[in-house]
Each structure stands twice: as structure tokens, then as C-alpha cells.
Amino acid sequence: GAGENTSEINIRNQCFFFVTFILTLIISLALASFVIFLIIQTRNKLDQISSKLIAEKKNIEELKKMHSMILKRLNQSGIKE
């Protein structure tokens, strides 16, 4: 009787270990997938922000050119700041 109880306990322990191991693998896979998703989302957002900054830089440069042209015209017409 004692030998059968020991073998049943060993089988239960092995099953418990196997189920725990599988659950740990599934949770690890889910977490890794979530981290990869977050990395991709972050990279996409950074690309969007970068392209907006480049566009704003171009706008600022155009405004600087317009500002210098206006100042030149004002100076040519004799109006001082």
C-alpha cells in the first residue's frame, strides 16, 4: 500500500510540475509578445514624431526666409525698425 501511495504522489507531482511549466511558458510567451508589440508601437510613434519635426523645421526655415525678405524690402523702402 505504501508503495502505491508514493508512486501516485510522484505522478501527481510530475503532473503538477508539467502543468506549472506549461503555464510558465505560456505566460512568458505572452509577455514577450506584448513587449515586442510595445517596441513596434513605440518605433512607429517615434517615426511619426520625427517626420512631424522635419516638416516643422522646413516651415520654420521658410518663415525665416520670408522674414529676411520682408526686412530687406522694408530696408529698401527706407522704413527702419
PDB file of N, CA and C in Angstrom:
ATOM      1  N   GLY A   1       0.795  -1.189   0.000  1.00  0.00           N
ATOM      2  CA  GLY A   1       0.000   0.000   0.000  1.00  0.00           C
ATOM      3  C   GLY A   1       0.834   1.247   0.000  1.00  0.00           C
ATOM      4  N   ALA A   2       1.941   1.233   0.759  1.00  0.00           N
ATOM      5  CA  ALA A   2       2.756   2.440   0.863  1.00  0.00           C
ATOM      6  C   ALA A   2       3.439   2.743  -0.460  1.00  0.00           C
ATOM      7  N   GLY A   3       3.845   1.708  -1.194  1.00  0.00           N
ATOM      8  CA  GLY A   3       4.497   1.899  -2.486  1.00  0.00           C
ATOM      9  C   GLY A   3       3.561   2.522  -3.500  1.00  0.00           C
ATOM     10  N   GLU A   4       2.305   2.140  -3.479  1.00  0.00           N
ATOM     11  CA  GLU A   4       1.332   2.706  -4.418  1.00  0.00           C
ATOM     12  C   GLU A   4       1.082   4.178  -4.108  1.00  0.00           C
ATOM     13  N   ASN A   5       0.986   4.525  -2.838  1.00  0.00           N
ATOM     14  CA  ASN A   5       0.775   5.929  -2.467  1.00  0.00           C
ATOM     15  C   ASN A   5       1.954   6.784  -2.901  1.00  0.00           C
ATOM     16  N   THR A   6       3.149   6.261  -2.736  1.00  0.00           N
ATOM     17  CA  THR A   6       4.347   7.017  -3.136  1.00  0.00           C
ATOM     18  C   THR A   6       4.363   7.233  -4.646  1.00  0.00           C
ATOM     19  N   SER A   7       4.031   6.201  -5.416  1.00  0.00           N
ATOM     20  CA  SER A   7       4.025   6.355  -6.879  1.00  0.00           C
ATOM     21  C   SER A   7       2.924   7.305  -7.324  1.00  0.00           C
ATOM     22  N   GLU A   8       1.766   7.271  -6.671  1.00  0.00           N
ATOM     23  CA  GLU A   8       0.695   8.215  -7.006  1.00  0.00           C
ATOM     24  C   GLU A   8       1.119   9.648  -6.688  1.00  0.00           C
ATOM     25  N   ILE A   9       1.779   9.812  -5.561  1.00  0.00           N
ATOM     26  CA  ILE A   9       2.248  11.155  -5.189  1.00  0.00           C
ATOM     27  C   ILE A   9       3.289  11.637  -6.204  1.00  0.00           C
ATOM     28  N   ASN A  10       4.182  10.739  -6.629  1.00  0.00           N
ATOM     29  CA  ASN A  10       5.190  11.111  -7.634  1.00  0.00           C
ATOM     30  C   ASN A  10       4.528  11.494  -8.952  1.00  0.00           C
ATOM     31  N   ILE A  11       3.514  10.739  -9.373  1.00  0.00           N
ATOM     32  CA  ILE A  11       2.804  11.054 -10.625  1.00  0.00           C
ATOM     33  C   ILE A  11       2.098  12.400 -10.496  1.00  0.00           C
ATOM     34  N   ARG A  12       1.463  12.654  -9.362  1.00  0.00           N
ATOM     35  CA  ARG A  12       0.786  13.947  -9.148  1.00  0.00           C
ATOM     36  C   ARG A  12       1.800  15.087  -9.157  1.00  0.00           C
ATOM     37  N   ASN A  13       2.948  14.879  -8.522  1.00  0.00           N
ATOM     38  CA  ASN A  13       3.978  15.912  -8.501  1.00  0.00           C
ATOM     39  C   ASN A  13       4.496  16.194  -9.909  1.00  0.00           C
ATOM     40  N   GLN A  14       4.678  15.117 -10.690  1.00  0.00           N
ATOM     41  CA  GLN A  14       5.131  15.304 -12.066  1.00  0.00           C
ATOM     42  C   GLN A  14       4.088  16.041 -12.896  1.00  0.00           C
ATOM     43  N   CYS A  15       2.823  15.694 -12.717  1.00  0.00           N
ATOM     44  CA  CYS A  15       1.744  16.388 -13.439  1.00  0.00           C
ATOM     45  C   CYS A  15       1.680  17.856 -13.034  1.00  0.00           C
ATOM     46  N   PHE A  16       1.794  18.105 -11.742  1.00  0.00           N
ATOM     47  CA  PHE A  16       1.774  19.485 -11.248  1.00  0.00           C
ATOM     48  C   PHE A  16       2.948  20.270 -11.824  1.00  0.00           C
ATOM     49  N   PHE A  17       4.126  19.655 -11.814  1.00  0.00           N
ATOM     50  CA  PHE A  17       5.302  20.313 -12.380  1.00  0.00           C
ATOM     51  C   PHE A  17       5.099  20.584 -13.870  1.00  0.00           C
ATOM     52  N   PHE A  18       4.575  19.621 -14.618  1.00  0.00           N
ATOM     53  CA  PHE A  18       4.361  19.773 -16.052  1.00  0.00           C
ATOM     54  C   PHE A  18       3.366  20.895 -16.337  1.00  0.00           C
ATOM     55  N   VAL A  19       2.251  20.914 -15.610  1.00  0.00           N
ATOM     56  CA  VAL A  19       1.241  21.966 -15.805  1.00  0.00           C
ATOM     57  C   VAL A  19       1.822  23.330 -15.456  1.00  0.00           C
ATOM     58  N   THR A  20       2.560  23.401 -14.362  1.00  0.00           N
ATOM     59  CA  THR A  20       3.196  24.666 -13.962  1.00  0.00           C
ATOM     60  C   THR A  20       4.190  25.122 -15.017  1.00  0.00           C
ATOM     61  N   PHE A  21       4.957  24.190 -15.548  1.00  0.00           N
ATOM     62  CA  PHE A  21       5.943  24.514 -16.581  1.00  0.00           C
ATOM     63  C   PHE A  21       5.260  25.044 -17.841  1.00  0.00           C
ATOM     64  N   ILE A  22       4.188  24.395 -18.277  1.00  0.00           N
ATOM     65  CA  ILE A  22       3.450  24.835 -19.471  1.00  0.00           C
ATOM     66  C   ILE A  22       2.846  26.221 -19.251  1.00  0.00           C
ATOM     67  N   LEU A  23       2.244  26.439 -18.086  1.00  0.00           N
ATOM     68  CA  LEU A  23       1.672  27.760 -17.785  1.00  0.00           C
ATOM     69  C   LEU A  23       2.754  28.840 -17.777  1.00  0.00           C
ATOM     70  N   THR A  24       3.897  28.517 -17.209  1.00  0.00           N
ATOM     71  CA  THR A  24       5.003  29.475 -17.196  1.00  0.00           C
ATOM     72  C   THR A  24       5.455  29.806 -18.609  1.00  0.00           C
ATOM     73  N   LEU A  25       5.538  28.808 -19.463  1.00  0.00           N
ATOM     74  CA  LEU A  25       5.917  29.054 -20.856  1.00  0.00           C
ATOM     75  C   LEU A  25       4.893  29.930 -21.575  1.00  0.00           C
ATOM     76  N   ILE A  26       3.614  29.646 -21.349  1.00  0.00           N
ATOM     77  CA  ILE A  26       2.559  30.436 -21.999  1.00  0.00           C
ATOM     78  C   ILE A  26       2.607  31.885 -21.525  1.00  0.00           C
ATOM     79  N   ILE A  27       2.764  32.090 -20.230  1.00  0.00           N
ATOM     80  CA  ILE A  27       2.829  33.454 -19.691  1.00  0.00           C
ATOM     81  C   ILE A  27       4.063  34.173 -20.216  1.00  0.00           C
ATOM     82  N   SER A  28       5.195  33.475 -20.276  1.00  0.00           N
ATOM     83  CA  SER A  28       6.420  34.085 -20.809  1.00  0.00           C
ATOM     84  C   SER A  28       6.248  34.479 -22.269  1.00  0.00           C
ATOM     85  N   LEU A  29       5.621  33.616 -23.042  1.00  0.00           N
ATOM     86  CA  LEU A  29       5.379  33.919 -24.453  1.00  0.00           C
ATOM     87  C   LEU A  29       4.460  35.130 -24.602  1.00  0.00           C
ATOM     88  N   ALA A  30       3.425  35.189 -23.774  1.00  0.00           N
ATOM     89  CA  ALA A  30       2.500  36.331 -23.828  1.00  0.00           C
ATOM     90  C   ALA A  30       3.228  37.623 -23.470  1.00  0.00           C
ATOM     91  N   LEU A  31       4.049  37.591 -22.443  1.00  0.00           N
ATOM     92  CA  LEU A  31       4.788  38.791 -22.040  1.00  0.00           C
ATOM     93  C   LEU A  31       5.785  39.215 -23.114  1.00  0.00           C
ATOM     94  N   ALA A  32       6.481  38.264 -23.696  1.00  0.00           N
ATOM     95  CA  ALA A  32       7.436  38.590 -24.755  1.00  0.00           C
ATOM     96  C   ALA A  32       6.714  39.187 -25.965  1.00  0.00           C
ATOM     97  N   SER A  33       5.568  38.631 -26.321  1.00  0.00           N
ATOM     98  CA  SER A  33       4.788  39.173 -27.435  1.00  0.00           C
ATOM     99  C   SER A  33       4.326  40.594 -27.142  1.00  0.00           C
ATOM    100  N   PHE A  34       3.910  40.843 -25.916  1.00  0.00           N
ATOM    101  CA  PHE A  34       3.462  42.179 -25.528  1.00  0.00           C
ATOM    102  C   PHE A  34       4.618  43.174 -25.599  1.00  0.00           C
ATOM    103  N   VAL A  35       5.785  42.769 -25.157  1.00  0.00           N
ATOM    104  CA  VAL A  35       6.957  43.652 -25.214  1.00  0.00           C
ATOM    105  C   VAL A  35       7.318  43.962 -26.660  1.00  0.00           C
ATOM    106  N   ILE A  36       7.281  42.959 -27.526  1.00  0.00           N
ATOM    107  CA  ILE A  36       7.570  43.195 -28.943  1.00  0.00           C
ATOM    108  C   ILE A  36       6.539  44.140 -29.541  1.00  0.00           C
ATOM    109  N   PHE A  37       5.275  43.955 -29.192  1.00  0.00           N
ATOM    110  CA  PHE A  37       4.216  44.860 -29.665  1.00  0.00           C
ATOM    111  C   PHE A  37       4.488  46.292 -29.212  1.00  0.00           C
ATOM    112  N   LEU A  38       4.864  46.463 -27.943  1.00  0.00           N
ATOM    113  CA  LEU A  38       5.153  47.805 -27.437  1.00  0.00           C
ATOM    114  C   LEU A  38       6.356  48.432 -28.136  1.00  0.00           C
ATOM    115  N   ILE A  39       7.369  47.647 -28.415  1.00  0.00           N
ATOM    116  CA  ILE A  39       8.549  48.164 -29.123  1.00  0.00           C
ATOM    117  C   ILE A  39       8.161  48.642 -30.518  1.00  0.00           C
ATOM    118  N   ILE A  40       7.347  47.857 -31.215  1.00  0.00           N
ATOM    119  CA  ILE A  40       6.923  48.243 -32.567  1.00  0.00           C
ATOM    120  C   ILE A  40       6.069  49.512 -32.521  1.00  0.00           C
ATOM    121  N   GLN A  41       5.144  49.577 -31.557  1.00  0.00           N
ATOM    122  CA  GLN A  41       4.302  50.767 -31.429  1.00  0.00           C
ATOM    123  C   GLN A  41       5.144  52.001 -31.124  1.00  0.00           C
ATOM    124  N   THR A  42       6.114  51.855 -30.240  1.00  0.00           N
ATOM    125  CA  THR A  42       6.974  52.979 -29.879  1.00  0.00           C
ATOM    126  C   THR A  42       7.776  53.450 -31.086  1.00  0.00           C
ATOM    127  N   ARG A  43       8.293  52.501 -31.854  1.00  0.00           N
ATOM    128  CA  ARG A  43       9.062  52.876 -33.043  1.00  0.00           C
ATOM    129  C   ARG A  43       8.177  53.612 -34.048  1.00  0.00           C
ATOM    130  N   ASN A  44       6.945  53.156 -34.234  1.00  0.00           N
ATOM    131  CA  ASN A  44       6.026  53.838 -35.156  1.00  0.00           C
ATOM    132  C   ASN A  44       5.732  55.255 -34.694  1.00  0.00           C
ATOM    133  N   LYS A  45       5.501  55.414 -33.382  1.00  0.00           N
ATOM    134  CA  LYS A  45       5.227  56.755 -32.855  1.00  0.00           C
ATOM    135  C   LYS A  45       6.439  57.667 -33.027  1.00  0.00           C
ATOM    136  N   LEU A  46       7.634  57.135 -32.776  1.00  0.00           N
ATOM    137  CA  LEU A  46       8.847  57.934 -32.947  1.00  0.00           C
ATOM    138  C   LEU A  46       9.038  58.338 -34.399  1.00  0.00           C
ATOM    139  N   ASP A  47       8.713  57.450 -35.326  1.00  0.00           N
ATOM    140  CA  ASP A  47       8.802  57.792 -36.750  1.00  0.00           C
ATOM    141  C   ASP A  47       7.832  58.913 -37.103  1.00  0.00           C
ATOM    142  N   GLN A  48       6.620  58.844 -36.553  1.00  0.00           N
ATOM    143  CA  GLN A  48       5.632  59.897 -36.812  1.00  0.00           C
ATOM    144  C   GLN A  48       6.110  61.237 -36.252  1.00  0.00           C
ATOM    145  N   ILE A  49       6.612  61.216 -35.024  1.00  0.00           N
ATOM    146  CA  ILE A  49       7.095  62.448 -34.406  1.00  0.00           C
ATOM    147  C   ILE A  49       8.276  63.009 -35.186  1.00  0.00           C
ATOM    148  N   SER A  50       9.166  62.139 -35.618  1.00  0.00           N
ATOM    149  CA  SER A  50      10.337  62.570 -36.386  1.00  0.00           C
ATOM    150  C   SER A  50       9.918  63.236 -37.690  1.00  0.00           C
ATOM    151  N   SER A  51       8.958  62.640 -38.398  1.00  0.00           N
ATOM    152  CA  SER A  51       8.519  63.246 -39.660  1.00  0.00           C
ATOM    153  C   SER A  51       7.819  64.584 -39.414  1.00  0.00           C
ATOM    154  N   LYS A  52       7.074  64.705 -38.308  1.00  0.00           N
ATOM    155  CA  LYS A  52       6.438  65.987 -37.980  1.00  0.00           C
ATOM    156  C   LYS A  52       7.487  67.043 -37.666  1.00  0.00           C
ATOM    157  N   LEU A  53       8.541  66.658 -36.944  1.00  0.00           N
ATOM    158  CA  LEU A  53       9.606  67.607 -36.623  1.00  0.00           C
ATOM    159  C   LEU A  53      10.331  68.076 -37.878  1.00  0.00           C
ATOM    160  N   ILE A  54      10.544  67.170 -38.813  1.00  0.00           N
ATOM    161  CA  ILE A  54      11.200  67.552 -40.067  1.00  0.00           C
ATOM    162  C   ILE A  54      10.323  68.542 -40.832  1.00  0.00           C
ATOM    163  N   ALA A  55       9.016  68.274 -40.861  1.00  0.00           N
ATOM    164  CA  ALA A  55       8.100  69.191 -41.555  1.00  0.00           C
ATOM    165  C   ALA A  55       8.077  70.560 -40.872  1.00  0.00           C
ATOM    166  N   GLU A  56       8.083  70.562 -39.543  1.00  0.00           N
ATOM    167  CA  GLU A  56       8.085  71.836 -38.817  1.00  0.00           C
ATOM    168  C   GLU A  56       9.384  72.589 -39.045  1.00  0.00           C
ATOM    169  N   LYS A  57      10.488  71.863 -39.133  1.00  0.00           N
ATOM    170  CA  LYS A  57      11.773  72.516 -39.400  1.00  0.00           C
ATOM    171  C   LYS A  57      11.740  73.206 -40.762  1.00  0.00           C
ATOM    172  N   LYS A  58      11.154  72.535 -41.756  1.00  0.00           N
ATOM    173  CA  LYS A  58      11.033  73.150 -43.084  1.00  0.00           C
ATOM    174  C   LYS A  58      10.166  74.406 -43.013  1.00  0.00           C
ATOM    175  N   ASN A  59       9.071  74.342 -42.268  1.00  0.00           N
ATOM    176  CA  ASN A  59       8.198  75.513 -42.123  1.00  0.00           C
ATOM    177  C   ASN A  59       8.936  76.669 -41.463  1.00  0.00           C
ATOM    178  N   ILE A  60       9.707  76.379 -40.444  1.00  0.00           N
ATOM    179  CA  ILE A  60      10.457  77.430 -39.747  1.00  0.00           C
ATOM    180  C   ILE A  60      11.480  78.053 -40.689  1.00  0.00           C
ATOM    181  N   GLU A  61      12.141  77.233 -41.484  1.00  0.00           N
ATOM    182  CA  GLU A  61      13.131  77.762 -42.430  1.00  0.00           C
ATOM    183  C   GLU A  61      12.456  78.676 -43.463  1.00  0.00           C
ATOM    184  N   GLU A  62      11.268  78.264 -43.932  1.00  0.00           N
ATOM    185  CA  GLU A  62      10.540  79.116 -44.878  1.00  0.00           C
ATOM    186  C   GLU A  62      10.143  80.434 -44.225  1.00  0.00           C
ATOM    187  N   LEU A  63       9.699  80.383 -42.967  1.00  0.00           N
ATOM    188  CA  LEU A  63       9.340  81.610 -42.267  1.00  0.00           C
ATOM    189  C   LEU A  63      10.549  82.518 -42.082  1.00  0.00           C
ATOM    190  N   LYS A  64      11.705  81.952 -41.808  1.00  0.00           N
ATOM    191  CA  LYS A  64      12.933  82.753 -41.677  1.00  0.00           C
ATOM    192  C   LYS A  64      13.259  83.447 -42.988  1.00  0.00           C
ATOM    193  N   LYS A  65      13.116  82.714 -44.105  1.00  0.00           N
ATOM    194  CA  LYS A  65      13.380  83.309 -45.422  1.00  0.00           C
ATOM    195  C   LYS A  65      12.418  84.457 -45.692  1.00  0.00           C
ATOM    196  N   MET A  66      11.131  84.210 -45.375  1.00  0.00           N
ATOM    197  CA  MET A  66      10.134  85.268 -45.584  1.00  0.00           C
ATOM    198  C   MET A  66      10.435  86.474 -44.701  1.00  0.00           C
ATOM    199  N   HIS A  67      10.847  86.223 -43.494  1.00  0.00           N
ATOM    200  CA  HIS A  67      11.177  87.308 -42.562  1.00  0.00           C
ATOM    201  C   HIS A  67      12.345  88.133 -43.098  1.00  0.00           C
ATOM    202  N   SER A  68      13.371  87.462 -43.573  1.00  0.00           N
ATOM    203  CA  SER A  68      14.521  88.204 -44.100  1.00  0.00           C
ATOM    204  C   SER A  68      14.143  88.973 -45.364  1.00  0.00           C
ATOM    205  N   MET A  69      13.264  88.391 -46.205  1.00  0.00           N
ATOM    206  CA  MET A  69      12.818  89.109 -47.406  1.00  0.00           C
ATOM    207  C   MET A  69      12.030  90.356 -47.028  1.00  0.00           C
ATOM    208  N   ILE A  70      11.165  90.236 -46.026  1.00  0.00           N
ATOM    209  CA  ILE A  70      10.368  91.389 -45.575  1.00  0.00           C
ATOM    210  C   ILE A  70      11.289  92.471 -45.032  1.00  0.00           C
ATOM    211  N   LEU A  71      12.287  92.069 -44.232  1.00  0.00           N
ATOM    212  CA  LEU A  71      13.225  93.056 -43.692  1.00  0.00           C
ATOM    213  C   LEU A  71      13.997  93.756 -44.809  1.00  0.00           C
ATOM    214  N   LYS A  72      14.392  93.018 -45.837  1.00  0.00           N
ATOM    215  CA  LYS A  72      15.101  93.622 -46.961  1.00  0.00           C
ATOM    216  C   LYS A  72      14.220  94.634 -47.671  1.00  0.00           C
ATOM    217  N   ARG A  73      12.957  94.266 -47.890  1.00  0.00           N
ATOM    218  CA  ARG A  73      12.025  95.198 -48.552  1.00  0.00           C
ATOM    219  C   ARG A  73      11.810  96.451 -47.724  1.00  0.00           C
ATOM    220  N   LEU A  74      11.670  96.259 -46.400  1.00  0.00           N
ATOM    221  CA  LEU A  74      11.473  97.411 -45.540  1.00  0.00           C
ATOM    222  C   LEU A  74      12.697  98.317 -45.537  1.00  0.00           C
ATOM    223  N   ASN A  75      13.873  97.712 -45.518  1.00  0.00           N
ATOM    224  CA  ASN A  75      15.107  98.499 -45.537  1.00  0.00           C
ATOM    225  C   ASN A  75      15.274  99.214 -46.872  1.00  0.00           C
ATOM    226  N   GLN A  76      14.859  98.579 -47.986  1.00  0.00           N
ATOM    227  CA  GLN A  76      14.959  99.213 -49.292  1.00  0.00           C
ATOM    228  C   GLN A  76      13.998 100.397 -49.408  1.00  0.00           C
ATOM    229  N   SER A  77      12.850 100.281 -48.765  1.00  0.00           N
ATOM    230  CA  SER A  77      11.875 101.375 -48.884  1.00  0.00           C
ATOM    231  C   SER A  77      12.172 102.497 -47.899  1.00  0.00           C
ATOM    232  N   GLY A  78      13.197 102.355 -47.092  1.00  0.00           N
ATOM    233  CA  GLY A  78      13.588 103.415 -46.192  1.00  0.00           C
ATOM    234  C   GLY A  78      12.915 103.357 -44.832  1.00  0.00           C
ATOM    235  N   ILE A  79      12.117 102.351 -44.564  1.00  0.00           N
ATOM    236  CA  ILE A  79      11.470 102.220 -43.263  1.00  0.00           C
ATOM    237  C   ILE A  79      12.409 101.462 -42.351  1.00  0.00           C
ATOM    238  N   LYS A  80      12.658 102.008 -41.193  1.00  0.00           N
ATOM    239  CA  LYS A  80      13.569 101.366 -40.240  1.00  0.00           C
ATOM    240  C   LYS A  80      12.756 100.730 -39.132  1.00  0.00           C
ATOM    241  N   GLU A  81      13.356  99.724 -38.490  1.00  0.00           N
ATOM    242  CA  GLU A  81      12.668  99.054 -37.387  1.00  0.00           C
ATOM    243  C   GLU A  81      12.612  99.942 -36.166  1.00  0.00           C
TER     244      GLU A  81
END
